[in-house]
CSV table of C-alpha atoms in Angstrom, one decimal:
chain,number,residue,atom,x,y,z
A,1,UNK,CA,46.6,22.1,-32.8
A,2,UNK,CA,43.1,23.4,-32.7
A,3,UNK,CA,41.9,26.1,-30.3
A,4,UNK,CA,38.9,25.4,-28.0
A,5,UNK,CA,35.7,27.5,-28.2
A,6,UNK,CA,36.2,30.6,-26.2
A,7,UNK,CA,33.7,32.9,-24.7
A,8,UNK,CA,34.6,35.5,-27.3
A,9,UNK,CA,33.7,33.1,-30.2
A,10,UNK,CA,30.3,32.2,-28.5
A,11,UNK,CA,29.6,36.0,-28.1
A,12,UNK,CA,30.4,36.8,-31.8
A,13,UNK,CA,28.2,33.9,-33.0
A,14,UNK,CA,25.4,35.0,-30.7
A,15,UNK,CA,25.7,38.3,-32.2
A,16,UNK,CA,25.8,37.0,-35.7
A,17,UNK,CA,22.9,34.4,-35.7
A,18,UNK,CA,19.4,34.3,-34.3
A,19,UNK,CA,18.7,33.2,-30.7
A,20,UNK,CA,16.9,29.9,-31.9
A,21,UNK,CA,20.4,28.8,-33.3
A,22,UNK,CA,21.7,28.1,-29.7
A,23,UNK,CA,20.8,25.2,-27.5
A,24,UNK,CA,20.3,25.6,-23.8
A,25,UNK,CA,20.0,21.9,-23.3
A,26,UNK,CA,23.1,20.3,-24.9
A,27,UNK,CA,22.9,16.9,-23.3
A,28,UNK,CA,21.3,15.1,-26.3
A,29,UNK,CA,24.2,16.2,-28.5
A,30,UNK,CA,26.9,14.9,-26.4
A,31,UNK,CA,26.0,11.3,-26.0
A,32,UNK,CA,25.5,8.3,-28.4
A,33,UNK,CA,23.1,5.3,-28.5
A,34,UNK,CA,25.2,2.6,-26.9
A,35,UNK,CA,26.5,4.9,-24.0
A,36,UNK,CA,30.1,4.2,-24.5
A,37,UNK,CA,31.2,7.8,-25.0
A,38,UNK,CA,30.4,11.3,-24.0
A,39,UNK,CA,31.2,14.3,-26.1
A,40,UNK,CA,31.8,18.0,-25.5
A,41,UNK,CA,31.1,21.2,-27.4
A,42,UNK,CA,29.3,24.4,-28.0
A,43,UNK,CA,26.1,23.4,-29.8
A,44,UNK,CA,24.6,25.5,-32.6
A,45,UNK,CA,21.7,24.7,-34.9
A,46,UNK,CA,21.6,26.9,-38.0
A,47,UNK,CA,18.5,27.1,-40.1
A,48,UNK,CA,20.1,27.8,-43.6
A,49,UNK,CA,23.2,27.0,-45.7
A,50,UNK,CA,24.3,30.6,-45.4
A,51,UNK,CA,24.1,30.4,-41.5
A,52,UNK,CA,26.2,27.2,-41.8
A,53,UNK,CA,28.7,29.1,-43.9
A,54,UNK,CA,28.9,31.9,-41.4
A,55,UNK,CA,29.6,29.4,-38.5
A,56,UNK,CA,32.3,27.6,-40.6
A,57,UNK,CA,34.0,30.9,-41.5
A,58,UNK,CA,34.3,32.1,-37.9
A,59,UNK,CA,35.5,28.7,-36.9
A,60,UNK,CA,38.2,28.7,-39.6
A,61,UNK,CA,39.3,32.2,-38.6
A,62,UNK,CA,39.8,31.1,-35.0
A,63,UNK,CA,41.1,27.5,-35.9
A,64,UNK,CA,38.2,25.8,-33.9
A,65,UNK,CA,37.1,22.3,-34.7
A,66,UNK,CA,33.6,21.6,-36.0
A,67,UNK,CA,31.7,18.4,-35.3
A,68,UNK,CA,28.6,18.0,-37.7
A,69,UNK,CA,25.7,16.5,-35.9
A,70,UNK,CA,22.8,14.9,-37.8
A,71,UNK,CA,20.4,12.4,-36.2
A,72,UNK,CA,22.9,11.2,-33.5
A,73,UNK,CA,22.3,7.7,-34.3
A,74,UNK,CA,25.9,6.8,-35.4
A,75,UNK,CA,27.6,3.9,-33.6
A,76,UNK,CA,31.2,4.6,-34.2
A,77,UNK,CA,31.6,8.1,-32.5
A,78,UNK,CA,31.6,10.2,-35.5
A,79,UNK,CA,29.3,12.7,-34.0
A,80,UNK,CA,31.2,13.0,-30.7
A,81,UNK,CA,34.6,14.5,-29.7
A,82,UNK,CA,35.6,13.4,-26.3
A,83,UNK,CA,39.1,14.7,-26.1
A,84,UNK,CA,40.9,17.7,-27.3
A,85,UNK,CA,40.0,21.2,-27.8
A,86,UNK,CA,36.3,21.9,-27.3
A,87,UNK,CA,34.6,22.2,-30.7
A,88,UNK,CA,31.5,23.7,-32.1
A,89,UNK,CA,28.9,20.9,-32.6
A,90,UNK,CA,26.8,21.8,-35.6
A,91,UNK,CA,23.3,20.3,-35.6
A,92,UNK,CA,21.5,20.1,-38.9
A,93,UNK,CA,18.1,19.7,-37.3
A,94,UNK,CA,16.6,23.0,-38.2
A,95,UNK,CA,17.4,22.6,-41.8
A,96,UNK,CA,14.4,20.3,-42.4
A,97,UNK,CA,12.8,21.5,-45.6
A,98,UNK,CA,11.8,19.4,-48.5
A,99,UNK,CA,12.8,22.0,-51.1
A,100,UNK,CA,11.4,20.5,-54.3
A,101,UNK,CA,9.8,17.2,-55.6
A,102,UNK,CA,10.3,16.5,-59.3
A,103,UNK,CA,7.9,13.5,-59.6
A,104,UNK,CA,8.3,13.2,-63.4
A,105,UNK,CA,12.2,13.1,-62.9
A,106,UNK,CA,12.1,10.8,-60.0
A,107,UNK,CA,14.0,13.3,-58.0
A,108,UNK,CA,13.6,15.0,-54.6
A,109,UNK,CA,15.7,17.8,-53.4
A,110,UNK,CA,15.8,18.5,-49.5
A,111,UNK,CA,17.8,20.1,-46.7
A,112,UNK,CA,20.5,17.8,-45.1
A,113,UNK,CA,18.6,17.9,-41.7
A,114,UNK,CA,15.4,16.2,-43.0
A,115,UNK,CA,14.5,13.0,-41.3
A,116,UNK,CA,14.6,9.9,-43.5
A,117,UNK,CA,11.1,9.0,-42.6
A,118,UNK,CA,9.9,12.3,-43.9
A,119,UNK,CA,11.8,11.9,-47.2
A,120,UNK,CA,10.0,8.5,-47.6
A,121,UNK,CA,6.6,10.1,-46.8
A,122,UNK,CA,7.3,13.0,-49.3
A,123,UNK,CA,8.2,10.3,-52.0
A,124,UNK,CA,5.0,8.3,-51.2
A,125,UNK,CA,2.8,11.4,-51.4
A,126,UNK,CA,3.8,11.6,-55.3
A,127,UNK,CA,3.5,7.9,-55.9
A,128,UNK,CA,7.2,7.2,-55.6
A,129,UNK,CA,9.6,5.5,-53.3
A,130,UNK,CA,12.7,6.4,-51.6
A,131,UNK,CA,14.2,3.0,-50.9
A,132,UNK,CA,16.8,3.7,-48.3
A,133,UNK,CA,15.3,2.1,-45.1
A,134,UNK,CA,16.8,1.2,-41.7
A,135,UNK,CA,15.8,0.8,-38.2
A,136,UNK,CA,16.8,4.5,-37.2
A,137,UNK,CA,14.8,6.0,-40.0
A,138,UNK,CA,12.5,7.9,-37.6
A,139,UNK,CA,15.4,9.9,-36.4
A,140,UNK,CA,18.3,9.6,-38.8
A,141,UNK,CA,18.8,12.6,-41.1
A,142,UNK,CA,19.8,12.9,-44.7
A,143,UNK,CA,23.2,14.7,-44.0
A,144,UNK,CA,24.3,11.9,-41.6
A,145,UNK,CA,23.1,9.1,-43.9
A,146,UNK,CA,25.1,10.4,-46.7
A,147,UNK,CA,28.0,11.4,-44.6
A,148,UNK,CA,28.3,7.8,-43.6
A,149,UNK,CA,27.1,6.3,-46.9
A,150,UNK,CA,24.5,4.5,-45.0
A,151,UNK,CA,23.1,1.0,-46.4
A,152,UNK,CA,20.1,-0.5,-44.7
A,153,UNK,CA,17.9,-3.4,-45.8
A,154,UNK,CA,17.3,-2.6,-49.5
A,155,UNK,CA,21.0,-2.3,-50.7
A,156,UNK,CA,20.6,-5.6,-52.6
A,157,UNK,CA,18.1,-4.1,-55.1
A,158,UNK,CA,18.6,-0.2,-54.8
A,159,UNK,CA,22.1,0.3,-53.5
A,160,UNK,CA,23.4,2.3,-50.6
A,161,UNK,CA,23.1,6.0,-49.9
A,162,UNK,CA,25.7,6.9,-52.4
A,163,UNK,CA,23.7,5.2,-55.3
A,164,UNK,CA,20.6,7.2,-54.2
A,165,UNK,CA,22.1,10.6,-54.5
A,166,UNK,CA,22.6,12.7,-57.6
A,167,UNK,CA,23.8,16.0,-56.3
A,168,UNK,CA,25.0,17.8,-53.1
A,169,UNK,CA,25.2,21.2,-51.6
A,170,UNK,CA,28.3,21.5,-49.3
A,171,UNK,CA,29.9,24.1,-47.1
A,172,UNK,CA,33.6,23.7,-47.5
A,173,UNK,CA,36.1,24.0,-44.7
A,174,UNK,CA,36.7,27.7,-45.6
A,175,UNK,CA,33.1,28.6,-45.5
A,176,UNK,CA,32.6,28.6,-49.2
A,177,UNK,CA,29.6,26.9,-50.6
A,178,UNK,CA,29.7,24.4,-53.4
A,179,UNK,CA,26.4,24.5,-55.4
A,180,UNK,CA,26.3,21.0,-56.6
A,181,UNK,CA,22.7,20.2,-56.4
A,182,UNK,CA,22.5,18.8,-59.9
A,183,UNK,CA,19.5,16.6,-60.9
A,184,UNK,CA,21.6,15.2,-63.9
A,185,UNK,CA,22.2,11.4,-64.1
A,186,UNK,CA,25.0,12.0,-66.5
A,187,UNK,CA,27.7,14.6,-65.9
A,188,UNK,CA,31.2,13.8,-66.8
A,189,UNK,CA,32.7,17.2,-66.1
A,190,UNK,CA,35.8,16.4,-63.9
A,191,UNK,CA,36.2,14.6,-60.6
A,192,UNK,CA,33.1,13.4,-58.9
A,193,UNK,CA,33.0,15.6,-55.9
A,194,UNK,CA,29.6,14.2,-54.8
A,195,UNK,CA,31.1,10.8,-54.3
A,196,UNK,CA,34.0,12.3,-52.5
A,197,UNK,CA,31.8,13.9,-49.9
A,198,UNK,CA,29.6,11.0,-49.4
A,199,UNK,CA,31.1,8.7,-46.9
A,200,UNK,CA,33.6,11.4,-45.7
A,201,UNK,CA,31.8,11.6,-42.3
A,202,UNK,CA,31.9,15.3,-42.3
A,203,UNK,CA,35.7,15.5,-42.4
A,204,UNK,CA,35.8,17.4,-45.8
A,205,UNK,CA,32.9,19.6,-45.5
A,206,UNK,CA,29.2,19.9,-44.1
A,207,UNK,CA,26.5,18.5,-46.4
A,208,UNK,CA,23.6,20.9,-46.3
A,209,UNK,CA,21.5,19.9,-49.1
A,210,UNK,CA,20.9,16.7,-51.4
A,211,UNK,CA,19.3,15.8,-54.5
A,212,UNK,CA,17.9,12.2,-54.0
A,213,UNK,CA,16.7,9.5,-56.5
A,214,UNK,CA,13.2,8.3,-56.2
A,215,UNK,CA,12.0,5.1,-57.9
A,216,UNK,CA,8.5,3.8,-58.9
A,217,UNK,CA,6.6,2.2,-56.0
A,218,UNK,CA,6.3,-1.7,-56.5
A,219,UNK,CA,2.6,-2.6,-57.2
A,220,UNK,CA,2.7,-5.7,-55.2
A,221,UNK,CA,5.0,-6.4,-52.1
A,222,UNK,CA,5.4,-9.4,-49.9
A,223,UNK,CA,7.6,-11.2,-47.6
A,224,UNK,CA,8.5,-14.6,-46.3
A,225,UNK,CA,10.3,-16.1,-43.4
A,226,UNK,CA,12.1,-19.2,-44.3
A,227,UNK,CA,14.1,-21.6,-41.8
A,228,UNK,CA,17.4,-22.7,-43.4
A,229,UNK,CA,19.9,-25.5,-42.1
A,230,UNK,CA,23.0,-23.3,-42.5
A,231,UNK,CA,24.5,-20.0,-43.8
A,232,UNK,CA,25.6,-21.9,-46.8
A,233,UNK,CA,22.1,-23.1,-47.6
A,234,UNK,CA,20.9,-19.4,-47.1
A,235,UNK,CA,23.4,-18.3,-50.0
A,236,UNK,CA,22.1,-21.0,-52.2
A,237,UNK,CA,18.5,-19.8,-51.4
A,238,UNK,CA,19.6,-16.1,-52.2
A,239,UNK,CA,20.9,-17.3,-55.8
A,240,UNK,CA,17.7,-19.3,-56.3
A,241,UNK,CA,15.5,-16.4,-55.4
A,242,UNK,CA,17.4,-14.2,-57.8
A,243,UNK,CA,17.1,-16.7,-60.6
A,244,UNK,CA,13.3,-16.9,-60.1
A,245,UNK,CA,12.4,-13.3,-59.1
A,246,UNK,CA,15.2,-11.3,-60.6
A,247,UNK,CA,15.5,-7.8,-59.4
A,248,UNK,CA,12.1,-8.1,-57.6
A,249,UNK,CA,14.1,-9.3,-54.5
A,250,UNK,CA,14.4,-6.2,-52.4
A,251,UNK,CA,16.0,-7.5,-49.3
A,252,UNK,CA,17.5,-10.8,-48.0
A,253,UNK,CA,18.2,-10.8,-44.3
A,254,UNK,CA,19.8,-13.6,-42.4
A,255,UNK,CA,19.2,-14.2,-38.6
A,256,UNK,CA,20.5,-16.5,-35.9
A,257,UNK,CA,18.3,-17.9,-33.3
A,258,UNK,CA,20.4,-16.0,-30.7
A,259,UNK,CA,18.5,-12.8,-31.9
A,260,UNK,CA,15.1,-14.3,-31.3
A,261,UNK,CA,16.2,-15.7,-27.8
A,262,UNK,CA,17.4,-12.2,-27.0
A,263,UNK,CA,13.9,-10.8,-28.0
A,264,UNK,CA,12.3,-13.4,-25.8
A,265,UNK,CA,14.6,-12.6,-22.9
A,266,UNK,CA,14.4,-8.7,-23.0
A,267,UNK,CA,12.1,-7.7,-25.6
A,268,UNK,CA,10.7,-5.9,-27.6
A,269,UNK,CA,7.9,-8.5,-27.9
A,270,UNK,CA,7.2,-10.2,-31.0
A,271,UNK,CA,5.2,-13.1,-32.6
A,272,UNK,CA,7.3,-16.0,-33.4
A,273,UNK,CA,6.4,-17.2,-36.9
A,274,UNK,CA,7.7,-20.7,-36.5
A,275,UNK,CA,6.6,-23.6,-34.3
A,276,UNK,CA,10.0,-24.1,-33.2
A,277,UNK,CA,12.7,-21.4,-33.4
A,278,UNK,CA,15.1,-22.4,-36.2
A,279,UNK,CA,19.0,-22.2,-35.7
A,280,UNK,CA,19.1,-19.9,-38.8
A,281,UNK,CA,16.3,-18.2,-40.8
A,282,UNK,CA,16.0,-15.6,-43.7
A,283,UNK,CA,13.7,-12.9,-44.3
A,284,UNK,CA,13.0,-12.3,-48.1
A,285,UNK,CA,11.2,-9.2,-49.2
A,286,UNK,CA,10.0,-8.7,-52.7
A,287,UNK,CA,8.4,-5.7,-54.7
A,288,UNK,CA,6.9,-6.7,-58.0
A,289,UNK,CA,5.2,-5.2,-61.0
A,290,UNK,CA,1.6,-5.3,-61.7
A,291,UNK,CA,0.2,-8.8,-62.6
A,292,UNK,CA,2.8,-10.7,-60.6
A,293,UNK,CA,1.6,-12.2,-57.2
A,294,UNK,CA,4.2,-11.7,-54.6
A,295,UNK,CA,2.6,-14.7,-52.5
A,296,UNK,CA,2.9,-16.9,-55.7
A,297,UNK,CA,6.5,-15.9,-56.5
A,298,UNK,CA,7.5,-16.6,-52.9
A,299,UNK,CA,5.8,-19.9,-52.9
A,300,UNK,CA,7.6,-20.9,-56.0
A,301,UNK,CA,10.9,-20.1,-54.3
A,302,UNK,CA,9.9,-22.0,-51.3
A,303,UNK,CA,8.9,-25.2,-53.2
A,304,UNK,CA,12.0,-25.4,-55.3
A,305,UNK,CA,14.2,-24.5,-52.2
A,306,UNK,CA,12.4,-27.3,-50.2
A,307,UNK,CA,13.0,-29.9,-52.9
A,308,UNK,CA,16.7,-28.9,-53.0
A,309,UNK,CA,16.9,-29.1,-49.1
A,310,UNK,CA,17.7,-25.5,-48.8
A,311,UNK,CA,14.9,-24.8,-46.5
A,312,UNK,CA,13.0,-26.8,-43.7
A,313,UNK,CA,10.1,-24.5,-42.9
A,314,UNK,CA,8.6,-21.4,-44.1
A,315,UNK,CA,5.9,-18.8,-43.7
A,316,UNK,CA,4.7,-16.5,-46.4
A,317,UNK,CA,3.0,-13.2,-45.4
A,318,UNK,CA,-0.7,-13.2,-46.3
A,319,UNK,CA,-1.2,-9.5,-45.3
A,320,UNK,CA,0.5,-6.3,-45.0
A,321,UNK,CA,0.3,-6.8,-41.2
A,322,UNK,CA,2.0,-10.1,-41.4
A,323,UNK,CA,4.8,-8.8,-43.5
A,324,UNK,CA,5.0,-5.8,-41.1
A,325,UNK,CA,5.3,-8.3,-38.2
A,326,UNK,CA,8.2,-10.1,-40.0
A,327,UNK,CA,10.1,-6.9,-40.3
A,328,UNK,CA,9.3,-6.1,-36.8
A,329,UNK,CA,11.3,-9.1,-35.6
A,330,UNK,CA,14.2,-8.1,-37.9
A,331,UNK,CA,14.2,-4.4,-36.7
A,332,UNK,CA,13.9,-5.2,-33.1
A,333,UNK,CA,17.0,-7.2,-32.9
A,334,UNK,CA,19.2,-4.2,-32.6
A,335,UNK,CA,17.2,-2.9,-29.7
A,336,UNK,CA,17.3,-6.2,-27.9
A,337,UNK,CA,21.1,-6.2,-28.6
A,338,UNK,CA,21.2,-2.9,-26.8
A,339,UNK,CA,19.3,-4.1,-23.8
A,340,UNK,CA,21.6,-7.1,-23.3
A,341,UNK,CA,24.8,-5.0,-23.7
A,342,UNK,CA,27.4,-6.3,-26.2
A,343,UNK,CA,31.0,-6.9,-25.3
A,344,UNK,CA,32.0,-5.9,-28.9
A,345,UNK,CA,29.9,-5.1,-31.9
A,346,UNK,CA,31.2,-5.5,-35.5
A,347,UNK,CA,29.8,-4.1,-38.6
A,348,UNK,CA,31.6,-6.1,-41.3
A,349,UNK,CA,31.2,-7.1,-44.8
A,350,UNK,CA,32.7,-10.2,-46.7
A,351,UNK,CA,32.6,-11.6,-50.2
A,352,UNK,CA,29.4,-13.6,-50.2
A,353,UNK,CA,31.1,-17.0,-50.8
A,354,UNK,CA,33.3,-16.4,-47.7
A,355,UNK,CA,30.4,-15.8,-45.2
A,356,UNK,CA,29.7,-19.5,-44.1
A,357,UNK,CA,33.5,-20.2,-43.5
A,358,UNK,CA,33.8,-16.7,-41.6
A,359,UNK,CA,30.9,-17.7,-39.4
A,360,UNK,CA,32.3,-21.2,-38.6
A,361,UNK,CA,35.8,-19.9,-37.9
A,362,UNK,CA,34.8,-16.9,-36.0
A,363,UNK,CA,33.0,-18.9,-33.4
A,364,UNK,CA,35.9,-21.3,-33.0
A,365,UNK,CA,38.4,-18.3,-32.8
A,366,UNK,CA,36.2,-16.6,-30.1
A,367,UNK,CA,35.8,-19.9,-28.1
A,368,UNK,CA,39.6,-19.7,-27.6
A,369,UNK,CA,39.2,-16.3,-26.0
A,370,UNK,CA,36.3,-17.2,-23.7
A,371,UNK,CA,32.6,-18.1,-23.6
A,372,UNK,CA,30.3,-15.8,-25.2
A,373,UNK,CA,27.0,-15.5,-26.9
A,374,UNK,CA,27.2,-14.6,-30.6
A,375,UNK,CA,24.4,-12.9,-32.4
A,376,UNK,CA,25.1,-13.0,-36.1
A,377,UNK,CA,22.4,-11.4,-38.4
A,378,UNK,CA,22.1,-8.8,-41.2
A,379,UNK,CA,22.1,-8.1,-44.8
A,380,UNK,CA,23.1,-11.4,-46.4
A,381,UNK,CA,22.1,-10.0,-50.0
A,382,UNK,CA,25.0,-7.5,-50.0
A,383,UNK,CA,27.5,-9.4,-47.6
A,384,UNK,CA,27.1,-7.1,-44.7
A,385,UNK,CA,26.9,-8.9,-41.3
A,386,UNK,CA,26.3,-7.4,-37.8
A,387,UNK,CA,28.5,-9.8,-35.8
A,388,UNK,CA,27.9,-9.0,-32.2
A,389,UNK,CA,29.5,-10.7,-29.2
A,390,UNK,CA,27.6,-10.9,-25.9
A,391,UNK,CA,28.2,-11.9,-22.2
A,392,UNK,CA,27.0,-15.2,-21.1
A,393,UNK,CA,23.6,-15.2,-19.1
A,394,UNK,CA,24.1,-13.8,-15.6
A,395,UNK,CA,26.9,-11.7,-16.5
A,396,UNK,CA,27.4,-8.1,-17.9
A,397,UNK,CA,29.5,-6.6,-20.6
A,398,UNK,CA,31.4,-4.9,-17.7
A,399,UNK,CA,32.7,-8.3,-16.7
A,400,UNK,CA,34.4,-8.6,-20.1
A,401,UNK,CA,36.2,-5.2,-20.5
A,402,UNK,CA,39.6,-6.9,-20.3
A,403,UNK,CA,38.7,-9.4,-23.2
A,404,UNK,CA,36.9,-6.8,-25.4
A,405,UNK,CA,40.2,-5.6,-27.4
A,406,UNK,CA,41.1,-9.2,-28.1
A,407,UNK,CA,37.5,-10.1,-29.2
A,408,UNK,CA,37.5,-7.1,-31.7
A,409,UNK,CA,40.9,-8.1,-32.9
A,410,UNK,CA,40.1,-11.7,-33.5
A,411,UNK,CA,36.9,-10.7,-35.4
A,412,UNK,CA,38.7,-8.1,-37.5
A,413,UNK,CA,41.7,-10.1,-38.3
A,414,UNK,CA,39.6,-12.9,-39.6
A,415,UNK,CA,37.4,-10.5,-41.8
A,416,UNK,CA,40.7,-8.8,-43.1
A,417,UNK,CA,42.1,-12.4,-43.9
A,418,UNK,CA,39.1,-13.1,-45.8
A,419,UNK,CA,39.3,-9.9,-48.0
A,420,UNK,CA,36.4,-8.2,-46.2
A,421,UNK,CA,35.9,-4.9,-44.6
A,422,UNK,CA,35.9,-4.0,-40.9
A,423,UNK,CA,33.3,-1.1,-41.6
A,424,UNK,CA,30.4,-2.1,-43.9
A,425,UNK,CA,27.8,0.6,-43.4
A,426,UNK,CA,28.4,2.5,-40.1
A,427,UNK,CA,31.6,4.3,-41.2
A,428,UNK,CA,34.9,4.8,-39.4
A,429,UNK,CA,34.1,7.6,-36.9
A,430,UNK,CA,36.5,7.7,-34.0
A,431,UNK,CA,36.0,4.2,-33.0
A,432,UNK,CA,37.7,2.7,-35.9
A,433,UNK,CA,40.5,5.0,-36.8
A,434,UNK,CA,43.0,2.5,-35.5
A,435,UNK,CA,41.4,-0.3,-37.4
A,436,UNK,CA,41.6,1.8,-40.6
A,437,UNK,CA,45.3,2.3,-40.0
A,438,UNK,CA,45.8,-1.4,-39.2
A,439,UNK,CA,43.9,-2.9,-42.1
A,440,UNK,CA,44.0,-0.1,-44.7
A,441,UNK,CA,46.1,-0.2,-47.7
A,442,UNK,CA,49.0,2.3,-47.1
A,443,UNK,CA,48.6,3.8,-50.5
A,444,UNK,CA,44.9,4.3,-50.0
A,445,UNK,CA,45.8,5.9,-46.6
A,446,UNK,CA,48.2,8.3,-48.1
A,447,UNK,CA,45.6,9.3,-50.7
A,448,UNK,CA,43.0,9.9,-48.1
A,449,UNK,CA,45.4,12.1,-46.1
A,450,UNK,CA,46.2,14.0,-49.2
A,451,UNK,CA,42.6,14.8,-49.8
A,452,UNK,CA,42.0,15.8,-46.3
A,453,UNK,CA,45.0,18.1,-46.1
A,454,UNK,CA,43.9,19.7,-49.5
A,455,UNK,CA,40.3,20.3,-48.7
A,456,UNK,CA,40.7,21.0,-45.0
A,457,UNK,CA,44.3,22.3,-44.4
A,458,UNK,CA,43.6,23.5,-40.8
A,459,UNK,CA,42.0,20.2,-39.8
A,460,UNK,CA,38.9,21.8,-38.4
A,461,UNK,CA,36.4,19.5,-40.0
A,462,UNK,CA,35.2,16.8,-37.7
A,463,UNK,CA,38.9,16.4,-36.2
A,464,UNK,CA,39.9,13.0,-35.4
A,465,UNK,CA,37.1,11.3,-37.3
A,466,UNK,CA,38.2,8.7,-40.0
A,467,UNK,CA,41.9,10.0,-40.0
A,468,UNK,CA,43.9,10.6,-36.8
A,469,UNK,CA,44.4,14.4,-36.2
A,470,UNK,CA,47.6,15.4,-37.6
A,471,UNK,CA,50.1,17.2,-35.3
A,472,UNK,CA,50.3,20.8,-36.4
A,473,UNK,CA,52.1,23.9,-35.0
A,474,UNK,CA,50.1,25.4,-32.2
A,475,UNK,CA,47.3,27.6,-33.3
A,476,UNK,CA,47.6,31.4,-32.6
A,477,UNK,CA,45.1,32.6,-30.1
């Protein structure tokens, strides 16, 4: 059992740290984007790794839980503790320095509280690209992105957050600091602690700094929206684009017309690229070397795909503004979803070849539960779908609370049966702890628990996230 934050601990931290560390308005740190949960906690915002270490040491001595807080954009409750002993909420927002940029090495070292868009800008300033990109990049912070092993739209070409990180600096559960900010690309000296911390969601330690990989900026970029008759055709189009363009395909997104219908219904406003909204369409984004025209490459893909019956219509961006307009559609869908209010949202991944069957079987299985609108969209190139279930017109998600657990179970059972994952890029947090127990391999769960117990024996690091809190003897007060 953990102890709650006491007035004595608050007083000791205030005596130890500068006044700017403490937040008067804690409301923004105790809520999440979908409004489903409210958290609790004493909010602190240290400005250095040493200050983080001091806070962690004090919490370990008093056996008080710590909830790391990054950009607050997580969707599985990993940044909130609703129940149990009141924790310390440790925000990284003041740790926002770009420490060093090594352009010739294609490496950037930064604090964990740096906003993703600022990393992208720092890379651009030296003629490089940091390719991690997602809708929340204006507020998501590096620590949270690494803690959840975030994906985004460019995983097809550049990999997820794990693939874009060389080294880490981490404050461990006892307050000691692991100085692992290596810039090496080859280092086979024991277990890979970096990969252990990435995706751990703050349950093994607090990431305070990162060495990130940069890549050369593509000389020519382009995008196209293509209407496809089915998800199966979209997969064939993905293979065709890969065969013709190779690694130049940066992103390959699939969208169902329901997403565009939602945009029309509640916004954000967008410009429809097709004369008639297709049932399914894909957004292909490319980045190519000098001397290769993105427009010509995409035209070649469209021509061959049209001949093969894989596309029925298409629009190729003729300017950066038009490319941005295509991406505005894709990136606005989550906001439209939020405005509609989902019954149940699912961040899932599947083997690519299983996706068409999943989409068809999922619709039939949910029809047996009730009448819903399904908005299926996402990163087809890496098998990650956002499969979200919504109320019928005229009804709200509150009308479906009784059906919500069954909807989630139907979707996740089918994903598991098809050798997929019920958490593709959002993490486990607290929302999916039971799902991990239900669908996870028992041996894997035993290994996860062994790692947690070894690195955080008191269970103070983000208690209840990823793994259920272990029942321990009462803590001494």
